[in-house]
CSV table of C-alpha atoms in Angstrom, one decimal:
chain,number,residue,atom,x,y,z
N,13,MET,CA,145.1,73.3,137.0
N,14,THR,CA,145.8,71.5,133.8
N,15,GLU,CA,145.9,72.6,129.9
N,16,THR,CA,142.6,72.0,128.5
N,17,PRO,CA,141.3,71.0,125.3
N,18,PRO,CA,137.7,71.8,123.8
N,19,ASN,CA,136.2,69.0,124.5
N,20,THR,CA,137.3,68.8,128.6
N,21,LEU,CA,137.0,71.1,131.6
N,22,GLN,CA,139.2,73.1,134.1
N,23,TYR,CA,139.3,71.0,137.1
N,24,ARG,CA,141.8,70.6,140.0
N,25,PHE,CA,141.5,68.3,142.9
N,26,ASP,CA,141.3,68.1,147.0
N,27,GLY,CA,142.0,65.2,149.2
N,28,PRO,CA,144.0,62.2,149.0
N,29,GLU,CA,144.5,60.5,146.2
N,30,ASP,CA,142.7,57.2,147.5
N,31,ALA,CA,139.9,58.2,148.6
N,32,PRO,CA,136.5,57.7,146.1
N,33,VAL,CA,135.8,60.9,144.1
N,34,LEU,CA,133.3,63.7,145.1
N,35,VAL,CA,132.8,65.5,141.4
N,36,ILE,CA,131.5,69.4,142.5
N,37,GLY,CA,129.8,71.8,140.3
N,38,PRO,CA,129.9,75.2,139.9
N,39,SER,CA,126.5,77.5,138.9
N,40,LEU,CA,126.7,80.1,136.4
N,41,GLY,CA,128.7,82.8,136.3
N,42,THR,CA,131.1,81.5,139.3
N,43,THR,CA,134.4,79.6,139.5
N,44,TRP,CA,134.9,76.4,141.3
N,45,HIS,CA,135.4,79.0,144.7
N,46,MET,CA,131.7,78.9,145.6
N,47,TRP,CA,132.6,75.6,147.6
N,48,ASP,CA,135.9,76.9,149.2
N,49,ARG,CA,134.4,76.9,152.5
N,50,GLN,CA,133.2,73.3,152.0
N,51,ILE,CA,136.6,71.7,150.7
N,52,PRO,CA,138.5,71.4,154.2
N,53,GLU,CA,135.5,69.1,155.8
N,54,LEU,CA,135.0,67.7,152.2
N,55,SER,CA,138.4,66.8,151.4
N,56,LYS,CA,139.4,64.8,154.7
N,57,HIS,CA,136.9,61.8,153.2
N,58,TRP,CA,136.5,62.2,149.6
N,59,ARG,CA,138.9,63.4,146.4
N,60,ILE,CA,137.0,66.8,145.3
N,61,PHE,CA,137.3,66.7,141.8
N,62,ARG,CA,136.3,71.0,141.2
N,63,TYR,CA,136.0,71.9,137.4
N,64,ASP,CA,134.8,75.3,136.3
N,65,LEU,CA,132.4,76.2,133.8
N,66,PRO,CA,133.7,76.8,129.8
N,67,GLY,CA,134.7,81.0,129.4
N,68,HIS,CA,134.6,81.0,133.7
N,69,GLY,CA,137.2,81.3,136.2
N,70,GLY,CA,140.3,82.0,133.8
N,71,ALA,CA,139.2,78.7,131.6
N,72,PRO,CA,139.0,78.7,127.8
N,73,ALA,CA,136.4,79.9,126.1
N,74,HIS,CA,135.5,76.9,124.7
N,75,PRO,CA,130.9,77.9,124.4
N,76,ALA,CA,128.2,74.6,125.2
N,77,ALA,CA,125.2,75.4,124.8
N,78,ALA,CA,123.6,72.6,126.1
N,79,VAL,CA,123.8,70.7,129.4
N,80,THR,CA,124.1,67.7,127.7
N,81,ASP,CA,127.6,69.1,126.0
N,82,LEU,CA,128.4,70.5,130.0
N,83,ALA,CA,127.9,66.9,130.7
N,84,ASP,CA,129.6,64.7,127.6
N,85,ARG,CA,133.1,67.6,128.8
N,86,LEU,CA,132.9,66.4,132.2
N,87,LEU,CA,132.8,63.4,131.2
N,88,ALA,CA,135.7,62.9,129.4
N,89,THR,CA,137.6,65.0,131.1
N,90,LEU,CA,137.5,62.4,134.3
N,91,ASP,CA,137.8,60.0,131.8
N,92,SER,CA,141.4,61.5,131.0
N,93,VAL,CA,142.3,61.1,134.8
N,94,GLY,CA,140.6,57.5,135.2
N,95,VAL,CA,137.6,58.4,136.8
N,96,GLN,CA,135.0,55.7,136.8
N,97,ARG,CA,132.0,56.2,138.5
N,98,PHE,CA,132.0,58.9,141.2
N,99,GLY,CA,129.3,60.9,143.4
N,100,TYR,CA,128.2,64.6,142.6
N,101,ALA,CA,127.0,67.6,143.6
N,102,GLY,CA,126.1,70.6,141.8
N,103,CYS,CA,124.8,74.3,142.1
N,104,ALA,CA,122.2,75.2,139.7
N,105,ILE,CA,123.4,75.2,136.3
N,106,GLY,CA,125.9,72.6,137.6
N,107,GLY,CA,122.9,70.4,139.2
N,108,ALA,CA,121.1,70.2,136.1
N,109,VAL,CA,124.9,68.4,134.4
N,110,GLY,CA,124.7,66.0,137.8
N,111,ALA,CA,121.0,65.1,136.9
N,112,ASP,CA,121.5,64.9,133.2
N,113,LEU,CA,124.4,62.3,134.2
N,114,ALA,CA,121.9,60.2,136.0
N,115,LEU,CA,120.0,60.3,133.4
N,116,ARG,CA,122.4,59.0,130.9
N,117,HIS,CA,124.7,58.0,132.7
N,118,PRO,CA,123.4,56.4,135.4
N,119,HIS,CA,126.0,53.2,136.3
N,120,ARG,CA,128.7,56.3,136.9
N,121,VAL,CA,126.9,58.2,139.3
N,122,ALA,CA,127.3,56.5,143.1
N,123,ALA,CA,125.0,59.8,145.1
N,124,LEU,CA,123.9,63.0,143.7
N,125,ALA,CA,123.1,66.4,145.2
N,126,LEU,CA,121.4,68.9,143.4
N,127,VAL,CA,121.6,72.1,144.7
N,128,ALA,CA,119.4,75.3,144.1
N,129,ALA,CA,118.3,73.5,141.5
N,130,SER,CA,114.9,73.0,139.1
N,131,PRO,CA,114.1,70.9,136.6
N,132,ARG,CA,113.5,73.6,134.4
N,133,PHE,CA,115.5,76.7,135.6
N,134,GLY,CA,112.6,79.4,134.7
N,135,SER,CA,111.3,80.0,131.2
N,136,ALA,CA,113.0,80.0,127.7
N,137,ASP,CA,112.3,83.6,126.8
N,138,GLU,CA,113.9,85.2,130.7
N,139,PHE,CA,117.3,83.2,129.7
N,140,ARG,CA,117.2,84.5,126.0
N,141,GLN,CA,116.2,88.0,126.9
N,142,ARG,CA,119.3,87.5,129.6
N,143,GLY,CA,121.7,86.0,126.6
N,144,VAL,CA,120.7,89.9,124.3
N,145,ILE,CA,121.5,91.7,127.3
N,146,VAL,CA,124.7,90.0,127.3
N,147,ARG,CA,125.3,90.3,123.7
N,148,SER,CA,124.3,93.9,123.8
N,149,ASN,CA,125.7,95.3,127.0
N,150,GLY,CA,128.7,93.2,128.3
N,151,LEU,CA,128.4,91.6,131.1
N,152,GLU,CA,128.7,94.6,133.6
N,153,PRO,CA,124.8,94.6,134.0
N,154,ILE,CA,124.2,90.9,135.3
N,155,ALA,CA,127.4,91.6,137.4
N,156,ARG,CA,126.2,94.4,139.0
N,157,THR,CA,122.4,92.2,140.0
N,158,SER,CA,123.8,89.4,140.7
N,159,PRO,CA,124.0,90.0,144.6
N,160,GLU,CA,120.6,90.6,144.9
N,161,ARG,CA,119.6,87.1,143.1
N,162,TRP,CA,122.5,85.1,145.1
N,163,PHE,CA,122.0,86.3,148.7
N,164,THR,CA,119.8,87.7,151.0
N,165,PRO,CA,119.8,91.1,151.9
N,166,GLY,CA,121.2,91.0,155.4
N,167,PHE,CA,123.8,89.3,154.3
N,168,ALA,CA,125.0,90.8,152.0
N,169,ALA,CA,124.8,93.7,154.1
N,170,ALA,CA,127.0,92.3,156.4
N,171,GLN,CA,129.5,90.9,154.0
N,172,PRO,CA,130.8,93.7,151.5
N,173,ALA,CA,133.8,91.5,150.4
N,174,ILE,CA,132.1,88.8,149.8
N,175,VAL,CA,129.9,90.6,147.7
N,176,GLU,CA,132.3,92.3,145.8
N,177,TRP,CA,133.9,88.4,145.3
N,178,ALA,CA,130.9,87.3,143.8
N,179,VAL,CA,130.7,90.6,141.3
N,180,GLN,CA,134.1,90.1,140.4
N,181,MET,CA,133.4,86.5,139.4
N,182,VAL,CA,130.6,87.4,137.1
N,183,ARG,CA,132.7,90.4,135.1
N,184,THR,CA,135.8,87.9,134.8
N,185,THR,CA,132.9,85.4,132.7
N,186,ASP,CA,133.9,85.1,129.0
N,187,PRO,CA,130.4,87.1,127.2
N,188,GLY,CA,130.6,84.6,124.8
N,189,CYS,CA,131.0,81.5,127.1
N,190,TYR,CA,127.9,83.0,129.9
N,191,ILE,CA,125.4,83.7,126.6
N,192,ALA,CA,126.0,79.6,125.9
N,193,SER,CA,125.0,78.4,129.0
N,194,CYS,CA,122.4,80.8,129.1
N,195,GLU,CA,121.1,78.9,126.2
N,196,ALA,CA,122.0,75.7,127.6
N,197,LEU,CA,119.6,76.6,130.6
N,198,ALA,CA,117.1,77.9,128.4
N,199,ALA,CA,116.8,74.5,126.8
N,200,PHE,CA,117.2,72.6,129.7
N,201,ASP,CA,113.7,71.1,130.7
N,202,ILE,CA,113.1,67.2,132.2
N,203,ARG,CA,109.7,67.6,134.1
N,204,ALA,CA,109.3,64.5,132.4
N,205,GLU,CA,112.1,62.5,133.1
N,206,LEU,CA,113.0,63.0,137.0
N,207,SER,CA,111.5,59.4,137.3
N,208,ARG,CA,113.9,58.1,135.4
N,209,ILE,CA,117.3,59.5,137.5
N,210,GLY,CA,117.6,56.3,139.7
N,211,VAL,CA,120.3,56.8,142.4
N,212,PRO,CA,120.3,58.8,146.2
N,213,THR,CA,119.5,62.8,145.9
N,214,LEU,CA,119.6,65.1,148.0
N,215,VAL,CA,117.4,68.5,147.0
N,216,LEU,CA,119.1,71.4,149.0
N,217,VAL,CA,117.3,74.8,149.1
N,218,GLY,CA,118.0,77.3,150.2
N,219,ALA,CA,114.7,79.2,152.0
N,220,GLU,CA,114.9,82.5,150.7
N,221,ASP,CA,116.0,81.3,147.2
N,222,LYS,CA,114.5,83.3,144.1
N,223,VAL,CA,115.8,82.1,141.9
N,224,THR,CA,115.4,78.2,142.0
N,225,GLY,CA,113.4,78.2,145.6
N,226,PRO,CA,111.7,75.2,147.5
N,227,ALA,CA,109.0,75.2,145.3
N,228,GLU,CA,111.2,74.0,142.4
N,229,ALA,CA,113.0,71.9,145.2
N,230,ARG,CA,109.8,70.4,146.3
N,231,THR,CA,108.8,69.5,141.9
N,232,LEU,CA,112.3,67.4,142.6
N,233,VAL,CA,111.9,65.6,145.2
N,234,ALA,CA,107.9,64.7,144.1
N,235,GLY,CA,109.6,63.2,140.7
N,236,ILE,CA,113.0,61.6,142.1
N,237,PRO,CA,112.1,58.1,143.6
N,238,ASP,CA,114.9,58.2,145.7
N,239,ALA,CA,115.1,62.0,146.9
N,240,ARG,CA,115.3,63.6,150.4
N,241,LEU,CA,114.8,67.7,150.5
N,242,ALA,CA,116.5,69.9,152.7
N,243,LEU,CA,115.5,73.7,153.6
N,244,VAL,CA,118.6,76.1,154.9
N,245,PRO,CA,117.6,78.7,156.7
N,246,GLY,CA,118.7,82.0,156.1
N,247,ALA,CA,120.0,81.2,152.5
N,248,SER,CA,119.3,82.0,149.1
N,249,HIS,CA,120.5,81.1,146.2
N,250,LEU,CA,124.0,81.2,146.9
N,251,ALA,CA,124.0,78.2,150.0
N,252,PRO,CA,126.5,76.9,149.9
N,253,VAL,CA,128.8,80.3,149.9
N,254,GLU,CA,125.5,81.9,152.3
N,255,GLN,CA,125.9,79.2,154.9
N,256,PRO,CA,128.9,76.9,154.7
N,257,ALA,CA,128.6,75.0,158.0
N,258,ALA,CA,124.8,74.1,157.4
N,259,VAL,CA,125.8,73.1,153.1
N,260,THR,CA,128.6,71.2,154.1
N,261,ASP,CA,127.0,69.2,157.0
N,262,LEU,CA,124.4,68.1,154.6
N,263,LEU,CA,126.5,67.1,152.1
N,264,LEU,CA,128.8,64.9,154.9
N,265,MET,CA,125.6,63.1,155.6
N,266,HIS,CA,124.0,62.2,152.4
N,267,PHE,CA,127.5,61.6,151.1
N,268,SER,CA,128.4,58.7,153.1
N,269,THR,CA,124.8,57.2,154.2
N,270,SER,CA,124.0,57.4,150.7
N,271,TRP,CA,126.8,56.2,148.7
N,272,GLN,CA,125.8,53.5,146.4
N,273,ASP,CA,129.2,51.4,145.8
N,274,THR,CA,130.3,48.1,146.0
N,275,GLN,CA,132.7,49.4,148.8
N,276,ALA,CA,131.5,49.7,152.0
N,277,SER,CA,129.7,53.3,152.6
N,278,ILE,CA,132.5,55.9,153.8
N,279,PRO,CA,132.4,56.3,157.6
N,280,VAL,CA,132.5,59.6,158.5
N,281,PRO,CA,132.0,60.9,162.5
N,282,PRO,CA,129.7,63.4,163.5
N,283,SER,CA,131.6,67.2,162.3
N,284,PRO,CA,131.2,69.2,165.0
N,285,GLY,CA,131.0,71.9,162.1
N,286,PHE,CA,132.6,75.2,161.6
N,287,ALA,CA,131.4,79.0,162.0
N,288,ALA,CA,129.7,80.6,158.9
N,289,PRO,CA,130.1,83.6,158.4
N,290,PHE,CA,126.5,84.9,158.8
N,291,GLY,CA,125.2,83.3,162.3
N,292,PRO,CA,124.7,79.9,163.0
N,293,VAL,CA,121.7,77.6,161.5
N,294,VAL,CA,120.3,74.4,161.5
N,295,PRO,CA,119.0,73.2,158.5
N,296,VAL,CA,115.4,71.9,158.3
N,297,ALA,CA,114.7,68.5,155.9
N,298,GLU,CA,111.2,67.1,155.1
N,299,ILE,CA,110.1,64.6,152.9
N,300,THR,CA,107.5,66.7,150.8
N,301,ALA,CA,104.1,65.3,150.0
N,302,ALA,CA,103.4,64.5,145.8
N,303,VAL,CA,102.9,67.0,143.8
N,304,GLU,CA,102.0,66.7,140.4
N,305,VAL,CA,104.9,66.3,138.2
N,306,PRO,CA,104.6,68.1,134.2
N,307,GLU,CA,103.1,64.8,132.1
N,308,ALA,CA,105.0,64.9,128.3
N,309,SER,CA,104.1,67.4,125.9
N,310,ALA,CA,100.5,67.6,124.6
N,311,ALA,CA,102.5,67.6,120.9
N,312,ALA,CA,104.3,64.2,121.6
N,313,GLY,CA,101.6,62.2,119.5
N,314,ARG,CA,101.5,64.8,115.9
N,315,SER,CA,104.0,63.9,113.6
N,316,ASP,CA,107.6,64.9,113.7
N,317,LEU,CA,107.4,68.0,112.0
N,318,TYR,CA,105.6,70.0,114.1
N,319,ASP,CA,107.1,69.3,117.1
N,320,ARG,CA,110.8,69.9,115.2
N,321,GLY,CA,108.8,73.2,114.4
N,322,MET,CA,107.6,73.8,117.9
N,323,LYS,CA,111.0,73.1,119.6
N,324,VAL,CA,112.4,75.6,117.0
N,325,ARG,CA,109.3,78.2,116.7
N,326,ARG,CA,109.6,78.7,120.7
N,327,GLU,CA,113.3,79.2,120.4
N,328,VAL,CA,113.5,81.3,117.7
N,329,MET,CA,110.2,83.6,118.8
N,330,GLY,CA,110.1,83.2,122.5
N,331,ASP,CA,107.4,81.6,124.8
N,332,ALA,CA,105.4,84.7,125.2
N,333,HIS,CA,105.1,85.2,121.1
N,334,VAL,CA,104.0,81.5,121.0
N,335,ASP,CA,101.2,81.1,123.6
N,336,ALA,CA,99.3,84.1,122.8
N,337,GLU,CA,99.0,83.3,119.1
N,338,THR,CA,98.3,79.5,120.1
N,339,ALA,CA,95.9,80.7,122.0
N,340,ALA,CA,94.0,82.7,120.2
N,341,SER,CA,93.7,80.4,117.3
N,342,ASP,CA,90.2,78.7,117.3
N,343,GLY,CA,88.4,76.3,115.4
N,344,PHE,CA,89.0,78.1,112.0
N,345,SER,CA,92.5,79.1,112.9
N,346,GLU,CA,94.1,76.3,113.9
N,347,ASP,CA,94.6,74.4,111.2
N,348,PHE,CA,96.7,77.6,110.0
N,349,GLN,CA,98.4,77.0,112.7
N,350,GLU,CA,99.8,73.8,112.7
N,351,LEU,CA,100.2,74.7,108.8
N,352,LEU,CA,103.3,77.4,109.6
N,353,THR,CA,104.0,75.3,112.5
N,354,ARG,CA,105.1,72.3,110.3
N,355,TYR,CA,106.2,74.4,107.1
N,356,ALA,CA,107.7,76.9,107.9
N,357,TRP,CA,109.7,76.4,111.2
N,358,GLY,CA,109.3,72.1,110.8
N,359,GLU,CA,111.1,72.1,107.0
N,360,ILE,CA,112.4,75.5,106.4
N,361,TRP,CA,113.8,76.9,109.8
N,362,THR,CA,115.6,73.2,110.8
N,363,ARG,CA,117.6,72.9,107.4
N,364,GLU,CA,120.9,72.5,107.6
N,365,GLY,CA,122.1,75.3,104.5
N,366,LEU,CA,121.8,78.6,106.6
N,367,ASP,CA,122.1,79.5,110.6
N,368,ARG,CA,120.1,80.9,112.3
N,369,ARG,CA,121.5,84.3,112.5
N,370,SER,CA,121.3,84.2,108.5
N,371,ARG,CA,118.0,83.2,108.4
N,372,SER,CA,117.1,86.3,110.6
N,373,CYS,CA,119.1,88.4,107.9
N,374,VAL,CA,116.4,86.7,105.4
N,375,THR,CA,113.6,87.3,107.1
N,376,LEU,CA,114.0,91.0,108.3
N,377,THR,CA,114.8,91.9,104.8
N,378,ALA,CA,111.6,89.8,103.5
N,379,VAL,CA,109.6,91.4,106.0
N,380,VAL,CA,110.7,95.1,105.4
N,381,ALA,CA,110.5,94.4,101.3
N,382,SER,CA,107.2,92.6,101.7
N,383,GLY,CA,105.9,95.8,103.7
N,384,HIS,CA,104.5,93.0,105.9
N,385,LEU,CA,106.1,95.6,109.0
N,386,GLY,CA,103.2,94.4,111.9
N,387,GLY,CA,105.9,91.3,112.3
N,388,LEU,CA,109.1,92.9,112.1
N,389,GLY,CA,109.0,93.9,115.9
N,390,GLN,CA,108.9,90.5,116.9
N,391,HIS,CA,111.1,89.4,114.2
N,392,VAL,CA,113.8,91.6,115.4
N,393,ARG,CA,113.6,90.0,119.3
N,394,ALA,CA,114.0,87.1,117.4
N,395,ALA,CA,117.3,88.0,115.5
N,396,LEU,CA,119.1,89.0,118.9
N,397,ARG,CA,118.2,85.6,120.5
N,398,ASN,CA,119.7,84.4,117.2
N,399,GLY,CA,123.0,86.4,117.8
N,400,LEU,CA,122.7,89.1,116.2
N,401,THR,CA,123.8,92.1,117.4
N,402,PRO,CA,121.8,95.6,117.1
N,403,VAL,CA,124.9,96.8,115.3
N,404,GLU,CA,124.6,94.2,111.8
N,405,ILE,CA,119.8,94.1,111.7
N,406,LYS,CA,121.3,98.1,111.2
N,407,GLU,CA,123.2,96.9,108.7
N,408,VAL,CA,120.6,94.9,106.9
N,409,LEU,CA,118.2,97.4,107.9
N,410,LEU,CA,120.0,99.8,105.8
N,411,GLN,CA,120.6,97.2,102.2
N,412,THR,CA,117.0,96.9,102.6
N,413,ALA,CA,117.7,101.1,102.3
N,414,VAL,CA,119.0,100.3,98.8
N,415,TYR,CA,117.3,97.3,97.4
N,416,CYS,CA,113.4,97.7,99.5
N,417,GLY,CA,113.0,101.5,99.2
N,418,ILE,CA,113.8,104.6,101.9
N,419,PRO,CA,110.2,104.9,103.0
N,420,ALA,CA,110.2,101.1,104.2
N,421,ALA,CA,113.7,101.4,105.4
N,422,GLY,CA,112.5,104.3,107.7
N,423,ALA,CA,109.6,102.4,108.5
N,424,ALA,CA,111.3,99.5,110.0
N,425,PHE,CA,114.1,101.4,111.5
N,426,GLU,CA,111.4,103.5,113.7
N,427,ILE,CA,110.0,100.0,114.5
N,428,ALA,CA,113.9,98.3,115.2
N,429,GLN,CA,115.1,100.5,116.8
N,430,SER,CA,112.2,100.7,119.8
N,431,VAL,CA,112.3,96.7,120.0
N,432,ILE,CA,116.1,97.0,120.6
N,433,GLU,CA,116.3,99.7,123.4
N,434,GLU,CA,113.6,97.7,125.0
N,435,GLU,CA,115.2,94.3,124.7
N,436,THR,CA,119.4,95.3,125.8
N,437,THR,CA,118.1,97.9,128.4
N,438,PRO,CA,119.1,96.4,131.9
N,439,PRO,CA,116.7,95.5,134.7
N,440,ALA,CA,116.8,98.4,136.6
């Protein structure tokens, strides 16, 4: 482990110095230790490079709010230690980093494994809502519920020590870096680009993964030209932890046979496997039939201002709200919706003079001052997503009480209090 500059990542090496490098990436809320059970076998054949996300595992808290930023930091780290070409395996957000590298830097990636990954992780609203909860309550609510997202119920009941280890990983993560990673996942969407991934790809998923499950895995396989799917029975989201032997065998097979390099493939003898902590399984490999891959956005032919505006509008107001607004428009109101998207969101909200936090403060004040409180609730939600805390929203509304009047501010407090309680209460 080395000193970590802001533009690089905390890392460690395992395995022989003269072997080809295999980079392994973690999922959100975990550290490089989630791959500990794979290292003894994989490091016999490759030099394993593991990294931590910013603010995870004691890494310096330099937030990265985009997957491309994480990928760029990873490349800068690899450049600093002289690694040019490598295989890559990553779990969840770690898989997103690998897919981004394969798209933007295909000459660097020899082979790819995407574990518990997706071309789009849930909805942007879901991850921005998670950021609001962490900003308001810290990471404890996320830590407590992580085991039910990461492991099957039987494994969680049989392995309390591993469950506690998982909870502690989340608890010790920097909240600001966790929120930034949520923003990165909210913005990640490569559904229309999958066909450009040109390296041999293994898509590996736990058969019981409820976070990024077999459906998402099949979308990846259908879109990536040279991809194979492996389902791991008896595993949920953190398959490398829950079924280490099965995952290790699959990675050994994939990287020993699919490595694209000028050197000969690395011979790997048949592995006898090693005992998994919760029942041996046999991975199920399959090649799926093609499914429909989402096409590029229908807005592609519209003006740049409209496209920019729609992107920002969705990021600030949330997909659910924007979808409802646009679905309710008809021949009479659709021109207004386009004007709103192009002018308010494409021209004003995209200006560089104020950040989004400041624009939310101005917007909340203007809505209260104008008396148009019907839209205040959604703008309070937007303010929370833009990074304002409940305390800061309270201060804005206190300011409006002085300059906009007590009655207007009183009504605004009632609306805001209800929205804040709804948005910041962790799921049961």
